């Protein structure tokens, strides 16, 4: 009976995250096999689903150090999103194992606490899922469920201190204004250990790249968990609760799980891992941003191949490329760091000796010595970071 209930919950969540429908405020445009949309407040993004809205950033925008707000990817799990949020009535509520429960307006956050700004990558756990082999179910993201921004707001630690968190606190959970479309669908609530929540880096952001958060990216408040996958970056953040026991919510205990102790969350289709833990820190990866796949360049002319490398905050120390299927590797030039939680841009000059088809490979290494495997797979399509390939032509 318990297994049947779990299956019903998962199936309901799958439906809520993957059932397309018509949305009156989204202009759609079909381009080849892709469907591009222009939601309110956004430029053209690649549509995965519209209820809930899941939208991908075009690759060309990753040539910028900071991803513009109007093309920043969108990821929601629940279809019940408000069309607008009034700052006059909105309150961030802090409750649970605290001496003083709070109901803070956005203005309270701006006037009662010292503002902080951090540059950090926000990346969906399932980014690049469409490249997994064998294929796995879920949103078939390419590389665009990713963005880099300057986040401004308040340290979560300062808010917890203001509420007077009690000494026996173990975890802190976070909920937003999005609502489940079905009674059987679990509310999207995430949690962090109290020590992590109180580390001085986790923050509640009210600005993104110097502007108020876009509605589709979590306006008016978003939890920012630097270095961790975006499943923890709760948008439209409305409730923070401090717990004395481990939080047992569905989205921590049944969803977003990866094999314990396995680099990059890896497992094999024929021997699925039995011991699973919640996904957390982003693993090291790199990707090409120019030229784009199957683009045509000039033979005999130097081409500026460029891309991005990122990890969970340890720091990218090396990016290497190969033009001979991985037999030999050459170093790329790294741009200056923008912050330990930011991505790092790299450049590599490649001159196609003659006309024809070419494939380049890229892999990154971080300060812990972690690098990218030739192949990586898990049942959920999380943490994709196998060596990236770039096919293109020279004419």
Short mmCIF file of C-alpha atoms in Angstrom, two decimals:
data_model
loop_
_atom_site.label_atom_id
_atom_site.label_comp_id
_atom_site.label_asym_id
_atom_site.label_seq_id
_atom_site.Cartn_x
_atom_site.Cartn_y
_atom_site.Cartn_z
CA UNK A 1 0.00 0.00 0.00
CA UNK A 2 2.87 2.37 0.87
CA UNK A 3 4.54 1.63 -2.51
CA UNK A 4 1.31 2.41 -4.36
CA UNK A 5 0.98 5.75 -2.57
CA UNK A 6 4.58 6.71 -3.44
CA UNK A 7 3.96 5.81 -7.10
CA UNK A 8 0.82 7.97 -7.18
CA UNK A 9 2.74 10.91 -5.70
CA UNK A 10 5.58 10.60 -8.18
CA UNK A 11 3.19 10.22 -11.13
CA UNK A 12 1.24 13.30 -10.04
CA UNK A 13 4.45 15.31 -9.78
CA UNK A 14 5.52 14.08 -13.23
CA UNK A 15 2.22 15.22 -14.71
CA UNK A 16 2.42 18.64 -13.07
CA UNK A 17 5.95 19.16 -14.41
CA UNK A 18 5.50 17.79 -17.91
CA UNK A 19 1.95 18.43 -19.11
CA UNK A 20 1.90 21.23 -21.70
CA UNK A 21 -1.05 23.57 -22.10
CA UNK A 22 -1.86 26.92 -23.61
CA UNK A 23 -0.87 30.00 -21.61
CA UNK A 24 -2.40 33.37 -22.59
CA UNK A 25 0.66 35.46 -21.67
CA UNK A 26 3.17 33.42 -23.70
CA UNK A 27 3.80 34.09 -27.38
CA UNK A 28 5.03 30.93 -29.07
CA UNK A 29 7.12 30.50 -32.18
CA UNK A 30 8.14 27.22 -33.79
CA UNK A 31 11.72 27.07 -35.10
CA UNK A 32 12.68 23.68 -36.52
CA UNK A 33 12.30 21.13 -33.69
CA UNK A 34 12.48 23.84 -31.02
CA UNK A 35 9.61 25.88 -29.64
CA UNK A 36 10.53 29.40 -28.61
CA UNK A 37 8.39 31.56 -26.34
CA UNK A 38 8.33 35.13 -25.03
CA UNK A 39 6.74 35.08 -21.57
CA UNK A 40 5.91 38.35 -19.83
CA UNK A 41 9.14 40.07 -18.84
CA UNK A 42 11.34 37.73 -20.88
CA UNK A 43 12.91 37.58 -24.32
CA UNK A 44 12.84 34.42 -26.48
CA UNK A 45 13.53 31.27 -24.47
CA UNK A 46 13.31 27.60 -25.37
CA UNK A 47 10.11 26.06 -24.01
CA UNK A 48 10.14 22.74 -22.19
CA UNK A 49 6.77 23.05 -20.42
CA UNK A 50 4.37 25.92 -19.82
CA UNK A 51 2.50 24.51 -16.80
CA UNK A 52 4.65 24.91 -14.78
CA UNK A 53 6.86 27.23 -16.82
CA UNK A 54 10.24 25.67 -17.62
CA UNK A 55 12.29 27.71 -20.08
CA UNK A 56 15.86 27.41 -21.33
CA UNK A 57 18.43 30.13 -22.06
CA UNK A 58 19.82 30.21 -25.63
CA UNK A 59 23.49 29.29 -25.76
CA UNK A 60 24.56 32.63 -27.28
CA UNK A 61 23.90 34.46 -24.01
CA UNK A 62 26.59 32.43 -22.27
CA UNK A 63 29.15 34.53 -24.11
CA UNK A 64 28.36 37.18 -21.49
CA UNK A 65 29.87 37.09 -17.99
CA UNK A 66 26.47 37.69 -16.40
CA UNK A 67 23.27 36.21 -17.79
CA UNK A 68 20.71 38.97 -18.48
CA UNK A 69 17.56 38.77 -16.38
CA UNK A 70 15.30 38.75 -19.43
CA UNK A 71 16.84 35.51 -20.75
CA UNK A 72 17.73 33.78 -17.47
CA UNK A 73 16.40 30.21 -17.45
CA UNK A 74 13.15 29.42 -15.62
CA UNK A 75 12.50 26.30 -13.53
CA UNK A 76 9.36 25.55 -11.50
CA UNK A 77 7.95 22.29 -10.17
CA UNK A 78 4.37 23.33 -9.38
CA UNK A 79 1.87 24.94 -11.76
CA UNK A 80 0.12 27.05 -9.12
CA UNK A 81 2.09 30.28 -9.52
CA UNK A 82 0.67 33.73 -8.72
CA UNK A 83 0.44 36.14 -11.69
CA UNK A 84 1.70 38.96 -9.46
CA UNK A 85 2.90 39.61 -5.92
CA UNK A 86 2.05 42.80 -4.01
CA UNK A 87 4.86 44.14 -1.84
CA UNK A 88 2.21 45.86 0.31
CA UNK A 89 0.91 42.55 1.59
CA UNK A 90 3.78 40.12 1.01
CA UNK A 91 5.60 38.93 4.12
CA UNK A 92 8.49 36.54 4.65
CA UNK A 93 7.54 34.47 7.69
CA UNK A 94 10.12 32.89 9.99
CA UNK A 95 8.75 30.35 12.45
CA UNK A 96 9.48 27.12 14.29
CA UNK A 97 12.26 26.74 16.84
CA UNK A 98 12.87 30.46 17.33
CA UNK A 99 12.39 32.88 20.22
CA UNK A 100 10.54 35.39 18.05
CA UNK A 101 8.42 34.54 15.01
CA UNK A 102 8.79 37.14 12.27
CA UNK A 103 6.77 38.50 9.37
CA UNK A 104 9.15 40.66 7.33
CA UNK A 105 8.34 42.81 4.33
CA UNK A 106 10.86 43.26 1.53
CA UNK A 107 11.39 46.80 2.84
CA UNK A 108 12.16 45.36 6.28
CA UNK A 109 14.89 43.24 4.73
CA UNK A 110 16.35 46.30 3.01
CA UNK A 111 16.27 48.55 6.08
CA UNK A 112 16.84 46.23 9.07
CA UNK A 113 19.75 44.20 7.66
CA UNK A 114 23.06 44.90 5.99
CA UNK A 115 22.89 44.14 2.23
CA UNK A 116 25.31 41.68 0.66
CA UNK A 117 26.06 40.84 -2.97
CA UNK A 118 27.50 37.60 -4.31
CA UNK A 119 28.15 36.36 -7.84
CA UNK A 120 27.00 32.77 -8.21
CA UNK A 121 25.95 30.26 -10.84
CA UNK A 122 22.42 28.91 -10.61
CA UNK A 123 22.18 25.52 -12.35
CA UNK A 124 19.28 23.09 -12.55
CA UNK A 125 20.11 19.60 -11.27
CA UNK A 126 18.87 18.19 -14.59
CA UNK A 127 20.78 20.59 -16.82
CA UNK A 128 21.93 18.78 -20.02
CA UNK A 129 19.69 15.78 -19.26
CA UNK A 130 18.92 15.36 -22.96
CA UNK A 131 22.53 14.26 -23.54
CA UNK A 132 22.39 11.24 -21.21
CA UNK A 133 22.95 7.87 -22.89
CA UNK A 134 20.87 5.83 -22.38
CA UNK A 135 18.13 8.46 -22.24
CA UNK A 136 16.26 9.09 -18.99
CA UNK A 137 12.80 10.62 -18.37
CA UNK A 138 12.28 14.20 -17.21
CA UNK A 139 12.71 17.64 -18.72
CA UNK A 140 15.01 17.25 -21.72
CA UNK A 141 17.22 20.25 -21.04
CA UNK A 142 20.15 21.03 -23.29
CA UNK A 143 22.91 23.17 -21.71
CA UNK A 144 20.68 26.19 -21.04
CA UNK A 145 19.31 25.43 -17.56
CA UNK A 146 22.13 27.54 -16.24
CA UNK A 147 22.89 31.18 -15.49
CA UNK A 148 25.37 33.44 -13.72
CA UNK A 149 24.23 36.54 -11.84
CA UNK A 150 25.02 39.04 -9.12
CA UNK A 151 22.59 38.37 -6.26
CA UNK A 152 21.89 41.08 -3.69
CA UNK A 153 19.99 40.55 -0.49
CA UNK A 154 20.42 39.56 3.14
CA UNK A 155 22.47 36.83 4.78
CA UNK A 156 20.14 34.10 6.01
CA UNK A 157 22.34 33.96 9.10
CA UNK A 158 21.35 37.54 9.99
CA UNK A 159 17.65 36.75 9.65
CA UNK A 160 17.98 33.65 11.84
CA UNK A 161 19.90 35.62 14.44
CA UNK A 162 17.21 38.31 14.44
CA UNK A 163 14.57 35.63 15.08
CA UNK A 164 16.60 34.15 17.92
CA UNK A 165 17.11 30.58 16.77
CA UNK A 166 17.29 28.15 19.69
CA UNK A 167 20.38 26.09 20.38
CA UNK A 168 18.89 22.67 19.63
CA UNK A 169 18.01 23.50 16.02
CA UNK A 170 18.93 20.88 13.43
CA UNK A 171 17.45 21.91 10.06
CA UNK A 172 15.82 24.85 8.31
CA UNK A 173 13.14 24.40 5.63
CA UNK A 174 12.04 26.78 2.87
CA UNK A 175 8.71 27.16 1.08
CA UNK A 176 7.49 29.50 -1.65
CA UNK A 177 4.22 30.87 -3.00
CA UNK A 178 3.86 28.20 -5.69
CA UNK A 179 1.05 25.76 -4.94
CA UNK A 180 0.48 22.08 -5.87
CA UNK A 181 -2.08 21.64 -8.69
CA UNK A 182 -3.39 18.38 -7.18
CA UNK A 183 -4.03 17.26 -3.62
CA UNK A 184 -1.76 14.28 -4.22
CA UNK A 185 1.15 16.49 -5.31
CA UNK A 186 3.55 17.33 -2.47
CA UNK A 187 4.25 21.00 -1.82
CA UNK A 188 7.73 22.00 -2.97
CA UNK A 189 9.66 22.48 0.28
CA UNK A 190 13.44 22.12 0.59
CA UNK A 191 15.73 22.11 3.61
CA UNK A 192 19.32 22.68 4.68
CA UNK A 193 21.13 21.65 7.82
CA UNK A 194 21.14 24.44 10.39
CA UNK A 195 24.93 24.77 10.16
CA UNK A 196 24.75 25.27 6.39
CA UNK A 197 21.85 27.71 6.62
CA UNK A 198 23.81 29.67 9.22
CA UNK A 199 27.17 29.70 7.40
CA UNK A 200 26.98 33.35 6.30
CA UNK A 201 26.94 32.56 2.56
CA UNK A 202 23.38 31.32 2.07
CA UNK A 203 21.24 34.39 1.44
CA UNK A 204 17.75 35.68 0.74
CA UNK A 205 18.01 37.72 -2.46
CA UNK A 206 15.71 40.54 -3.55
CA UNK A 207 17.81 41.72 -6.51
CA UNK A 208 19.36 39.99 -9.48
CA UNK A 209 21.99 41.82 -11.53
CA UNK A 210 21.06 45.08 -9.82
CA UNK A 211 17.32 44.83 -10.52
CA UNK A 212 14.34 43.32 -8.70
CA UNK A 213 14.01 39.60 -9.35
CA UNK A 214 11.87 38.77 -12.40
CA UNK A 215 8.57 37.19 -11.42
CA UNK A 216 9.46 33.96 -13.25
CA UNK A 217 12.77 33.79 -11.38
CA UNK A 218 11.22 34.02 -7.94
CA UNK A 219 10.10 37.62 -7.26
CA UNK A 220 10.08 39.08 -4.70
CA UNK A 221 12.55 36.87 -2.78
CA UNK A 222 14.75 33.92 -3.71
CA UNK A 223 16.88 31.67 -1.56
CA UNK A 224 20.44 31.63 -2.91
CA UNK A 225 22.58 28.64 -1.95
CA UNK A 226 25.99 29.30 -3.55
CA UNK A 227 27.71 26.24 -4.98
CA UNK A 228 24.65 23.99 -4.67
CA UNK A 229 22.26 22.91 -7.38
CA UNK A 230 19.24 25.13 -8.00
CA UNK A 231 16.73 22.72 -6.48
CA UNK A 232 17.57 24.47 -3.18
CA UNK A 233 17.16 27.97 -4.62
CA UNK A 234 13.51 28.31 -3.61
CA UNK A 235 11.75 31.07 -5.56
CA UNK A 236 8.95 33.35 -4.31
CA UNK A 237 10.32 32.46 -0.88
CA UNK A 238 7.59 33.05 1.70
CA UNK A 239 8.20 30.73 4.67
CA UNK A 240 11.30 29.73 6.63
CA UNK A 241 10.88 27.19 9.41
CA UNK A 242 13.50 26.06 11.94
CA UNK A 243 13.29 22.41 13.04
CA UNK A 244 14.67 20.42 15.96
CA UNK A 245 14.56 17.17 13.95
CA UNK A 246 15.53 16.19 10.39
CA UNK A 247 13.02 17.51 7.86
CA UNK A 248 11.06 14.67 6.24
CA UNK A 249 9.55 16.43 3.21
CA UNK A 250 8.96 14.56 -0.07
CA UNK A 251 11.39 16.74 -2.06
CA UNK A 252 14.21 15.88 0.36
CA UNK A 253 13.48 12.21 1.10
CA UNK A 254 11.99 10.90 -2.17
CA UNK A 255 13.06 13.29 -4.91
CA UNK A 256 16.38 14.79 -6.05
CA UNK A 257 18.38 11.84 -4.80
CA UNK A 258 21.73 10.62 -6.13
CA UNK A 259 23.93 7.61 -5.29
CA UNK A 260 25.81 8.09 -2.04
CA UNK A 261 29.58 8.48 -2.26
CA UNK A 262 29.70 8.22 -6.05
CA UNK A 263 31.57 10.95 -7.96
CA UNK A 264 29.17 12.90 -10.13
CA UNK A 265 26.22 10.89 -8.84
CA UNK A 266 27.17 8.07 -11.19
CA UNK A 267 25.57 4.63 -11.41
CA UNK A 268 25.06 1.98 -14.10
CA UNK A 269 21.72 1.13 -15.75
CA UNK A 270 22.26 -2.56 -14.98
CA UNK A 271 23.15 -2.03 -11.31
CA UNK A 272 21.23 0.88 -9.81
CA UNK A 273 22.49 2.20 -6.50
CA UNK A 274 20.49 1.28 -3.40
CA UNK A 275 21.91 3.91 -1.04
CA UNK A 276 20.72 7.36 -2.15
CA UNK A 277 21.20 10.82 -0.62
CA UNK A 278 19.90 14.31 -1.49
CA UNK A 279 21.79 16.03 -4.30
CA UNK A 280 23.88 18.96 -3.08
CA UNK A 281 27.14 20.52 -4.34
CA UNK A 282 27.63 21.13 -8.05
CA UNK A 283 30.31 18.96 -9.65
CA UNK A 284 32.99 20.27 -11.98
CA UNK A 285 32.04 20.68 -15.64
CA UNK A 286 32.76 22.71 -18.75
CA UNK A 287 30.85 23.52 -21.92
CA UNK A 288 31.37 25.14 -25.29
CA UNK A 289 29.58 28.39 -26.10
CA UNK A 290 31.27 29.39 -29.39
CA UNK A 291 31.27 28.22 -32.05
CA UNK A 292 27.93 26.49 -31.58
CA UNK A 293 27.38 22.84 -32.58
CA UNK A 294 27.56 22.28 -36.35
CA UNK A 295 28.51 25.90 -37.01
CA UNK A 296 30.70 26.55 -40.05
CA UNK A 297 34.09 28.29 -39.62
CA UNK A 298 36.82 29.14 -42.14
CA UNK A 299 39.51 26.59 -42.92
CA UNK A 300 43.04 27.83 -42.32
CA UNK A 301 41.85 30.74 -40.18
CA UNK A 302 42.30 30.85 -36.37
CA UNK A 303 38.99 30.37 -34.57
CA UNK A 304 38.40 31.62 -31.02
CA UNK A 305 36.82 28.62 -29.34
CA UNK A 306 35.34 29.70 -26.03
CA UNK A 307 33.33 28.27 -23.21
CA UNK A 308 32.63 28.14 -19.50
CA UNK A 309 33.83 26.03 -16.59
CA UNK A 310 32.25 25.81 -13.14
CA UNK A 311 32.07 23.80 -9.96
CA UNK A 312 30.73 24.07 -6.42
CA UNK A 313 33.07 26.83 -5.30
CA UNK A 314 36.50 25.17 -5.04
CA UNK A 315 37.81 27.03 -8.09
CA UNK A 316 38.58 26.06 -11.68
CA UNK A 317 42.35 25.67 -12.16
CA UNK A 318 42.62 24.10 -15.60
CA UNK A 319 40.65 23.63 -18.81
CA UNK A 320 41.98 21.40 -21.59
CA UNK A 321 40.88 20.69 -25.16
CA UNK A 322 41.55 17.81 -27.52
CA UNK A 323 41.25 17.66 -31.31
CA UNK A 324 42.22 13.98 -31.59
CA UNK A 325 39.49 12.15 -29.66
CA UNK A 326 41.22 12.59 -26.32
CA UNK A 327 44.64 11.19 -27.23
CA UNK A 328 46.32 14.51 -26.41
CA UNK A 329 45.13 17.58 -24.54
CA UNK A 330 46.11 21.24 -24.83
CA UNK A 331 45.51 23.95 -22.18
CA UNK A 332 42.98 26.71 -22.73
CA UNK A 333 43.49 30.27 -21.50
CA UNK A 334 41.43 31.12 -18.41
CA UNK A 335 39.85 34.54 -17.93
CA UNK A 336 40.15 36.18 -14.46
CA UNK A 337 37.86 34.81 -11.76
CA UNK A 338 34.58 36.63 -11.10
CA UNK A 339 34.16 34.97 -7.70
CA UNK A 340 34.53 31.44 -6.38
CA UNK A 341 30.87 30.61 -7.03
CA UNK A 342 30.85 32.15 -10.50
CA UNK A 343 31.64 30.35 -13.71
CA UNK A 344 35.03 30.95 -15.31
CA UNK A 345 35.39 31.76 -18.98
CA UNK A 346 38.06 30.11 -21.13
CA UNK A 347 39.46 30.59 -24.67
CA UNK A 348 41.31 28.30 -27.04
CA UNK A 349 42.60 29.17 -30.52
CA UNK A 350 42.03 26.41 -33.05
CA UNK A 351 42.98 26.62 -36.72
CA UNK A 352 41.29 24.00 -38.94
CA UNK A 353 44.08 22.91 -41.29
CA UNK A 354 41.70 22.13 -44.13
CA UNK A 355 38.03 21.90 -45.08
CA UNK A 356 36.06 19.15 -43.40
CA UNK A 357 34.32 18.04 -40.22
CA UNK A 358 35.93 18.45 -36.81
CA UNK A 359 35.15 17.47 -33.23
CA UNK A 360 36.72 19.13 -30.19
CA UNK A 361 36.58 17.80 -26.62
CA UNK A 362 36.84 19.85 -23.43
CA UNK A 363 37.33 19.00 -19.76
CA UNK A 364 37.90 21.13 -16.67
CA UNK A 365 39.76 20.47 -13.43
CA UNK A 366 39.23 22.25 -10.11
CA UNK A 367 41.44 23.00 -7.11
CA UNK A 368 40.50 19.69 -5.47
CA UNK A 369 41.79 17.79 -8.49
CA UNK A 370 38.28 16.81 -9.58
CA UNK A 371 37.78 16.54 -13.32
CA UNK A 372 35.27 15.23 -15.85
CA UNK A 373 34.70 11.60 -16.85
CA UNK A 374 34.45 10.36 -20.42
CA UNK A 375 30.98 8.99 -19.60
CA UNK A 376 28.54 9.62 -16.77
CA UNK A 377 24.99 8.38 -16.14
CA UNK A 378 22.32 8.08 -13.46
CA UNK A 379 18.63 7.20 -13.51
CA UNK A 380 17.44 10.76 -12.83
CA UNK A 381 19.61 12.62 -15.32
CA UNK A 382 21.31 14.75 -12.66
CA UNK A 383 24.78 16.31 -12.45
CA UNK A 384 25.66 15.81 -16.13
CA UNK A 385 29.37 16.53 -16.52
CA UNK A 386 30.91 14.05 -18.93
CA UNK A 387 33.54 15.42 -21.31
CA UNK A 388 31.77 17.84 -23.68
CA UNK A 389 32.06 17.46 -27.45
CA UNK A 390 31.74 20.14 -30.15
CA UNK A 391 31.12 19.05 -33.74
CA UNK A 392 31.61 21.76 -36.38
CA UNK A 393 32.69 22.22 -39.98
CA UNK A 394 35.41 24.16 -41.77
CA UNK A 395 34.91 25.45 -45.31
#
